XYZ file of C-alpha atoms in Angstrom:
465
model
C 42.719 43.149 -36.576
C 42.780 42.412 -40.316
C 45.308 40.260 -42.022
C 47.397 42.894 -42.558
C 47.601 44.186 -39.347
C 47.982 40.785 -37.817
C 50.670 39.618 -40.085
C 53.136 42.291 -38.862
C 52.153 42.133 -34.844
C 52.912 38.125 -35.837
C 56.316 39.365 -37.512
C 57.307 41.968 -34.363
C 56.342 40.127 -31.847
C 57.486 37.025 -29.559
C 53.601 35.798 -29.646
C 54.802 32.797 -33.001
C 57.436 31.881 -30.522
C 54.837 31.163 -28.075
C 52.630 29.178 -29.665
C 55.316 26.897 -30.820
C 56.955 26.068 -27.745
C 53.820 25.220 -25.854
C 52.861 23.085 -28.124
C 56.557 21.889 -28.856
C 57.415 21.531 -25.072
C 53.471 19.301 -24.915
C 54.448 16.790 -27.385
C 57.574 16.256 -26.479
C 57.020 15.769 -22.539
C 53.649 13.047 -24.125
C 55.881 11.297 -26.417
C 59.215 11.198 -24.386
C 57.919 10.314 -21.533
C 56.012 6.599 -20.475
C 54.136 7.165 -17.987
C 49.708 6.249 -17.562
C 48.953 8.442 -20.346
C 50.482 5.445 -22.575
C 48.405 2.914 -20.836
C 45.441 1.620 -20.356
C 41.872 2.531 -21.863
C 42.675 5.701 -19.944
C 45.392 6.317 -22.959
C 45.678 10.175 -24.280
C 44.887 8.287 -27.366
C 42.648 5.704 -26.239
C 39.559 8.051 -26.276
C 37.928 12.297 -26.331
C 37.817 12.461 -22.774
C 41.478 10.890 -21.526
C 42.535 12.310 -24.687
C 40.668 15.929 -23.369
C 42.043 15.605 -19.893
C 45.604 14.358 -19.948
C 46.404 17.655 -22.366
C 44.281 19.987 -19.455
C 46.736 17.829 -17.236
C 49.484 19.647 -18.981
C 48.856 23.141 -17.743
C 50.666 22.791 -14.488
C 53.608 23.851 -16.828
C 52.214 25.106 -19.866
C 49.794 27.811 -18.422
C 52.445 29.335 -16.880
C 55.099 28.590 -18.898
C 51.466 30.830 -20.769
C 52.059 33.701 -18.180
C 55.702 34.442 -18.672
C 56.239 34.496 -22.790
C 52.903 36.882 -21.779
C 54.634 38.851 -19.672
C 57.791 39.184 -22.779
C 55.089 40.561 -24.680
C 53.879 42.909 -22.351
C 58.088 44.122 -22.025
C 58.079 45.111 -25.471
C 57.362 48.718 -25.536
C 59.625 50.055 -22.778
C 62.409 47.809 -24.048
C 61.758 49.884 -27.525
C 61.236 52.920 -25.040
C 58.449 53.395 -27.450
C 56.234 54.122 -24.145
C 55.607 57.899 -24.329
C 55.433 58.719 -27.614
C 52.622 55.524 -28.820
C 51.110 57.862 -25.976
C 50.989 60.424 -27.143
C 49.817 58.972 -31.011
C 45.631 59.136 -31.552
C 45.584 55.655 -31.719
C 43.045 54.506 -28.263
C 44.697 53.042 -26.184
C 42.510 49.287 -26.074
C 43.135 49.119 -29.457
C 47.324 48.834 -28.974
C 46.420 45.948 -26.326
C 43.643 44.397 -28.972
C 46.219 44.115 -30.792
C 48.975 42.717 -29.062
C 46.327 40.377 -26.384
C 45.266 39.563 -29.985
C 48.259 38.179 -32.272
C 49.360 36.128 -28.593
C 46.189 34.052 -27.882
C 45.260 33.472 -31.428
C 48.486 31.628 -31.583
C 48.373 29.760 -27.571
C 44.968 28.901 -29.014
C 45.684 27.157 -32.373
C 49.139 26.121 -30.329
C 46.684 23.433 -27.784
C 44.373 22.998 -30.920
C 46.818 21.485 -33.057
C 47.664 19.351 -29.575
C 43.751 17.611 -28.826
C 44.482 17.500 -33.345
C 47.331 15.588 -32.724
C 46.018 12.932 -30.577
C 42.631 13.167 -32.053
C 43.542 11.994 -34.837
C 44.753 9.031 -33.092
C 41.989 8.470 -30.843
C 39.340 8.210 -34.285
C 41.672 5.387 -35.040
C 41.256 3.712 -31.513
C 37.651 3.908 -31.186
C 34.411 3.747 -32.586
C 32.950 6.208 -29.904
C 32.669 9.587 -30.422
C 30.925 12.740 -28.766
C 30.830 16.825 -27.474
C 31.388 15.673 -24.077
C 34.894 16.426 -23.757
C 35.223 19.636 -25.794
C 34.230 22.217 -23.666
C 37.474 20.895 -20.809
C 39.791 21.404 -23.780
C 37.732 25.421 -24.469
C 38.107 25.840 -20.941
C 42.065 24.803 -21.471
C 42.613 27.245 -24.631
C 41.380 29.611 -23.102
C 42.940 29.534 -19.430
C 45.897 29.557 -21.954
C 44.657 32.925 -23.880
C 44.171 34.420 -20.854
C 47.369 33.491 -18.629
C 49.189 35.192 -21.172
C 46.633 38.546 -21.557
C 47.477 38.458 -17.274
C 50.494 38.756 -17.457
C 51.053 40.742 -20.623
C 48.637 43.852 -18.440
C 51.606 42.761 -15.587
C 54.546 43.357 -17.588
C 53.311 46.643 -18.314
C 52.264 47.994 -14.854
C 55.501 46.195 -13.485
C 58.295 46.888 -16.544
C 60.833 45.109 -15.022
C 63.124 42.421 -16.626
C 62.332 39.997 -13.439
C 58.964 40.271 -14.010
C 59.027 37.629 -16.565
C 60.589 35.175 -15.055
C 58.945 36.048 -11.769
C 55.982 35.737 -12.522
C 56.106 31.911 -14.383
C 57.595 30.930 -11.246
C 54.981 32.282 -9.100
C 51.609 31.125 -11.717
C 54.165 27.629 -11.366
C 53.797 27.670 -7.797
C 50.706 28.801 -7.715
C 49.559 25.870 -9.641
C 51.682 23.092 -7.635
C 50.354 24.308 -4.371
C 46.831 23.225 -5.739
C 48.032 20.686 -6.856
C 49.778 19.107 -4.155
C 47.828 20.898 -0.774
C 45.784 24.445 -1.257
C 43.892 22.433 -3.897
C 43.436 18.465 -1.594
C 41.257 17.580 1.858
C 42.875 15.287 3.319
C 40.561 12.396 4.291
C 40.513 8.775 5.514
C 38.813 5.773 3.848
C 37.028 3.006 4.744
C 38.819 0.905 5.626
C 41.065 4.106 7.493
C 44.531 4.304 5.236
C 44.672 7.643 4.519
C 43.587 10.245 1.366
C 42.753 13.135 -0.182
C 40.992 14.637 -2.189
C 39.574 17.761 -4.255
C 38.587 20.586 -3.174
C 37.337 23.854 -4.843
C 40.623 25.253 -4.437
C 41.933 22.951 -6.865
C 39.270 23.875 -9.623
C 40.923 27.568 -10.248
C 43.910 26.355 -10.660
C 43.854 25.074 -15.266
C 44.942 22.498 -14.547
C 43.125 18.631 -13.855
C 44.382 15.563 -11.681
C 45.407 12.795 -13.820
C 42.752 10.048 -15.632
C 42.356 7.131 -13.552
C 38.788 6.120 -14.504
C 38.095 6.954 -18.669
C 33.700 7.514 -18.108
C 35.219 10.699 -15.860
C 35.111 13.468 -17.329
C 34.101 17.312 -15.255
C 30.509 18.683 -14.114
C 29.007 21.774 -16.087
C 29.281 23.662 -12.801
C 33.312 23.263 -12.993
C 33.178 24.548 -17.316
C 31.281 27.303 -15.638
C 33.193 27.779 -12.537
C 36.320 27.914 -13.918
C 35.019 30.099 -17.512
C 34.375 32.640 -14.820
C 37.823 32.766 -13.117
C 39.776 32.824 -15.811
C 37.342 36.267 -17.351
C 38.157 38.344 -14.859
C 41.285 36.780 -15.472
C 41.644 38.306 -19.171
C 39.556 41.048 -17.574
C 42.397 42.255 -15.314
C 45.261 41.701 -17.835
C 44.269 44.038 -20.638
C 43.019 46.365 -17.892
C 46.172 46.297 -16.598
C 47.472 46.556 -20.749
C 45.630 50.224 -20.752
C 45.775 51.134 -17.532
C 48.080 54.405 -17.317
C 47.846 55.225 -14.033
C 48.163 53.311 -10.125
C 44.363 53.876 -9.431
C 44.068 52.741 -12.631
C 45.765 49.602 -12.371
C 44.824 48.985 -8.357
C 40.641 48.961 -9.504
C 42.049 46.936 -12.871
C 43.224 44.002 -9.958
C 38.998 43.893 -9.624
C 37.945 41.428 -12.442
C 40.093 38.985 -10.950
C 39.233 39.140 -7.587
C 35.783 39.448 -8.401
C 36.268 36.377 -10.819
C 37.405 34.272 -8.278
C 34.621 35.039 -5.636
C 31.785 34.629 -8.190
C 33.819 30.964 -8.938
C 33.897 28.962 -5.477
C 30.242 30.164 -5.302
C 29.617 28.089 -8.764
C 32.183 25.845 -8.406
C 30.864 22.718 -6.820
C 31.867 21.810 -3.175
C 31.715 18.227 -2.760
C 34.352 16.174 -4.833
C 31.682 13.794 -6.158
C 30.347 17.139 -7.696
C 33.284 17.692 -9.377
C 34.349 14.912 -11.498
C 31.393 12.724 -12.026
C 31.058 9.751 -14.750
C 29.754 10.268 -18.304
C 26.198 8.376 -18.080
C 26.296 8.356 -21.769
C 29.370 6.646 -22.318
C 28.301 4.272 -19.189
C 25.532 3.346 -21.173
C 25.977 -0.679 -21.729
C 26.347 -2.647 -24.879
C 25.438 -5.728 -24.302
C 25.450 -9.337 -26.623
C 23.651 -12.144 -24.241
C 24.339 -11.872 -20.219
C 27.967 -10.062 -21.855
C 28.277 -6.263 -21.469
C 30.479 -3.646 -22.291
C 30.516 0.305 -22.144
C 29.434 2.349 -25.175
C 33.588 2.948 -24.838
C 34.564 -0.376 -24.999
C 32.396 -1.743 -27.282
C 34.449 -2.287 -30.300
C 35.850 -5.351 -27.756
C 32.191 -6.414 -27.377
C 33.347 -9.264 -30.373
C 35.976 -10.281 -28.393
C 34.120 -11.024 -25.024
C 31.356 -12.209 -25.629
C 32.577 -15.282 -26.186
C 35.031 -16.140 -23.574
C 32.606 -14.235 -21.221
C 29.265 -16.824 -21.889
C 31.566 -19.597 -21.527
C 33.076 -18.271 -18.461
C 29.486 -18.473 -17.013
C 28.604 -21.237 -18.550
C 31.427 -22.968 -16.470
C 30.674 -20.731 -13.404
C 27.448 -22.430 -13.022
C 28.580 -25.815 -13.622
C 31.417 -25.034 -10.747
C 28.699 -23.352 -8.641
C 25.133 -24.284 -9.300
C 22.090 -21.636 -8.409
C 24.989 -19.601 -6.916
C 27.058 -19.015 -9.293
C 26.568 -15.495 -11.332
C 24.006 -14.539 -14.609
C 25.955 -11.774 -16.502
C 29.404 -10.438 -17.006
C 29.677 -6.311 -16.487
C 31.941 -3.982 -16.712
C 32.391 -1.257 -14.377
C 31.322 1.472 -14.068
C 31.676 2.171 -10.533
C 33.936 5.101 -9.830
C 35.010 5.253 -6.289
C 37.043 7.394 -4.021
C 40.871 6.498 -4.500
C 41.856 4.270 -1.149
C 37.727 2.997 -0.536
C 36.789 -0.801 -0.718
C 35.668 -1.775 -3.678
C 32.434 -3.251 -4.314
C 31.332 -6.819 -6.328
C 28.000 -8.914 -6.904
C 27.211 -11.756 -6.118
C 24.952 -12.678 -9.342
C 27.711 -10.348 -11.569
C 30.879 -11.247 -13.159
C 31.926 -7.659 -12.818
C 35.325 -6.959 -15.205
C 38.332 -3.933 -15.664
C 39.674 -4.096 -18.967
C 42.832 -2.408 -17.398
C 43.075 -5.315 -14.993
C 46.783 -6.763 -15.042
C 44.750 -9.783 -16.185
C 42.206 -8.909 -18.363
C 44.026 -6.199 -20.434
C 45.882 -9.052 -22.362
C 44.423 -11.905 -22.026
C 42.089 -13.187 -24.791
C 40.167 -16.113 -25.912
C 40.787 -18.637 -23.731
C 42.509 -17.541 -20.602
C 39.717 -14.493 -21.185
C 37.687 -17.109 -20.515
C 39.937 -17.786 -17.476
C 40.503 -14.399 -15.937
C 36.414 -13.850 -15.952
C 36.538 -16.976 -14.557
C 39.047 -15.486 -11.861
C 37.717 -12.132 -11.344
C 34.113 -13.867 -10.777
C 35.472 -16.461 -7.827
C 37.727 -13.888 -6.371
C 37.519 -10.126 -7.287
C 39.880 -8.432 -5.650
C 40.027 -6.855 -2.811
C 43.384 -3.488 -2.988
C 41.706 -0.595 -1.849
C 40.548 1.346 -5.212
C 43.803 3.829 -6.390
C 46.236 0.999 -5.101
C 47.383 -2.391 -6.484
C 49.613 -5.520 -4.609
C 50.104 -8.782 -5.336
C 49.251 -12.000 -2.473
C 46.613 -13.404 -1.473
C 43.867 -12.988 -4.004
C 45.696 -14.003 -7.074
C 46.765 -17.097 -4.947
C 43.326 -17.666 -3.905
C 41.653 -16.600 -8.044
C 44.613 -19.509 -9.068
C 42.546 -21.938 -6.701
C 39.330 -20.994 -8.067
C 39.535 -21.269 -11.247
C 42.213 -24.383 -10.823
C 39.170 -25.635 -8.901
C 36.769 -24.715 -11.433
C 38.678 -26.460 -14.515
C 39.636 -28.869 -12.810
C 42.936 -28.151 -13.550
C 46.001 -26.032 -12.043
C 46.301 -22.900 -14.298
C 48.489 -20.150 -14.603
C 46.204 -16.425 -13.912
C 46.913 -14.426 -17.886
C 48.650 -10.617 -17.223
C 51.619 -10.005 -17.057
C 53.375 -11.367 -14.110
C 57.276 -11.978 -14.208
C 58.842 -15.457 -14.055
C 59.632 -14.952 -10.215
C 55.614 -13.925 -9.000
C 54.450 -17.117 -11.920
C 56.857 -19.533 -9.891
C 55.133 -17.975 -6.561
C 52.023 -18.385 -7.703
C 52.328 -21.575 -8.340
C 55.000 -22.425 -5.470
C 51.544 -21.563 -2.444
C 48.757 -21.959 -4.457
C 49.635 -25.891 -5.930
C 48.869 -27.004 -2.326
C 46.124 -25.764 -1.515
C 44.936 -27.052 -4.947
C 45.727 -30.529 -4.002
C 44.351 -30.487 -0.621
C 41.364 -29.029 -0.910
C 40.581 -31.550 -5.078
C 41.048 -34.313 -2.474
C 38.307 -32.994 -0.297
C 34.885 -34.535 -0.505
C 32.757 -32.744 -3.305
C 30.061 -30.841 -0.557
C 32.992 -30.173 1.651
C 34.992 -28.241 -1.565
C 31.686 -26.581 -1.701
C 31.750 -25.508 1.247
C 35.237 -23.573 1.517
C 34.753 -22.333 -2.100
C 31.146 -20.675 -0.649
C 33.242 -19.334 2.274
C 36.284 -18.024 -0.205
C 33.286 -16.289 -1.656
C 31.734 -14.550 1.173
C 34.779 -13.071 2.160
C 35.945 -12.228 -1.404
C 32.996 -10.180 -1.928
C 33.076 -8.733 0.696
C 36.089 -7.971 1.364
C 35.516 -8.970 5.164
C 38.231 -11.597 5.671
C 41.004 -13.691 4.004
C 39.998 -15.629 0.795
C 42.337 -17.697 0.526
C 42.662 -18.221 3.843
C 38.681 -19.619 3.864
C 40.572 -21.769 0.766
C 42.307 -23.950 3.210
C 40.079 -24.723 6.102
C 40.375 -22.314 8.137
C 38.409 -18.251 9.697
C 37.945 -16.543 6.514
C 37.076 -13.407 9.191
């Protein structure tokens, strides 16, 4: 297809509008809604992999939109009542189909590329860590829009009706919604007995991906391969339907998409831990003495190093030989709802933790002491307020010799509640002999680090289990 033909097709088709709609609705969705894609280390403009995954997550509605717009394009010859005239010309049917599909493919792929470019420019200003591991995620996303549009064209050519585009779009939306909610999820129970779900193979047949929970998580290579095979089959079926002239040929055209789905299910991993995996390169440590962050956050190492070393010194003075000896960004990625795992010798922290996220200087030292003493036992992906926060406040006050408010974004009401619960326990603890103080602190740490017991009750002198 030369430039002249492409220009003519762009003027007489809905392809430019398809690209415009995809780009503008995606940007509107991202910029007008204040959601998780704007927060913390997983913001869509913070790192390359979250950028790729968040833009892929938008395909839950962009892909059905592409299918519907493709179907609208596929009805062009039927609406103009030129189908019989075009079939009588010597130009091969596949040539006309390639011109029609190619124009839409170029505009949709360009729109998705521009979407990624908008976020990528901001990532360059926010992160020093660059890599190409995100590129397959975005390439598969762009290809899914192309494959969906071509499938919609072919289906509309086979079933020429004004109802075909909206029906296909709604069907595609129902497909992505079901794979995201029920068909693509398997019910599980965590070690604590809490119900949950995890993705299964069927979820990977959806062009969209699940929400980004950790900046270190990416899709495995086998997912890219399986999804590409599935999309190739989808695109091949759409193209075959575009050129098919008989009912038998249209029936045969379904073979690629069925074969693609079967092969993809053989390639796609069945274990959720092999679907969304840790990017080992991104998780590599960058250290300043005993204080380490991941490679993705190396620009923040200078801000953490000083407070981290000071926190270790204060903990060593307070706990002696039982004190942690290093501070590290937590790289463990556990299933949602599972029990966190903590280390006795290392203070593990997360930049998205509420008391870490906004803390700087002296407050960051307090926050790291809190994480080292009572790291928190809320199930992964859950949030709460209660005993762990009370115990953190008392523990930091014990180390510093003065009760300090926890850093973070707590409301005034929660701060008053925190002080009301923690201050009496801190005063009682500080009134005890040193040996008894250490006994209660050690019992608290044992309960907090194992997530078996109540750390705050241990501080009160009650049973920690």
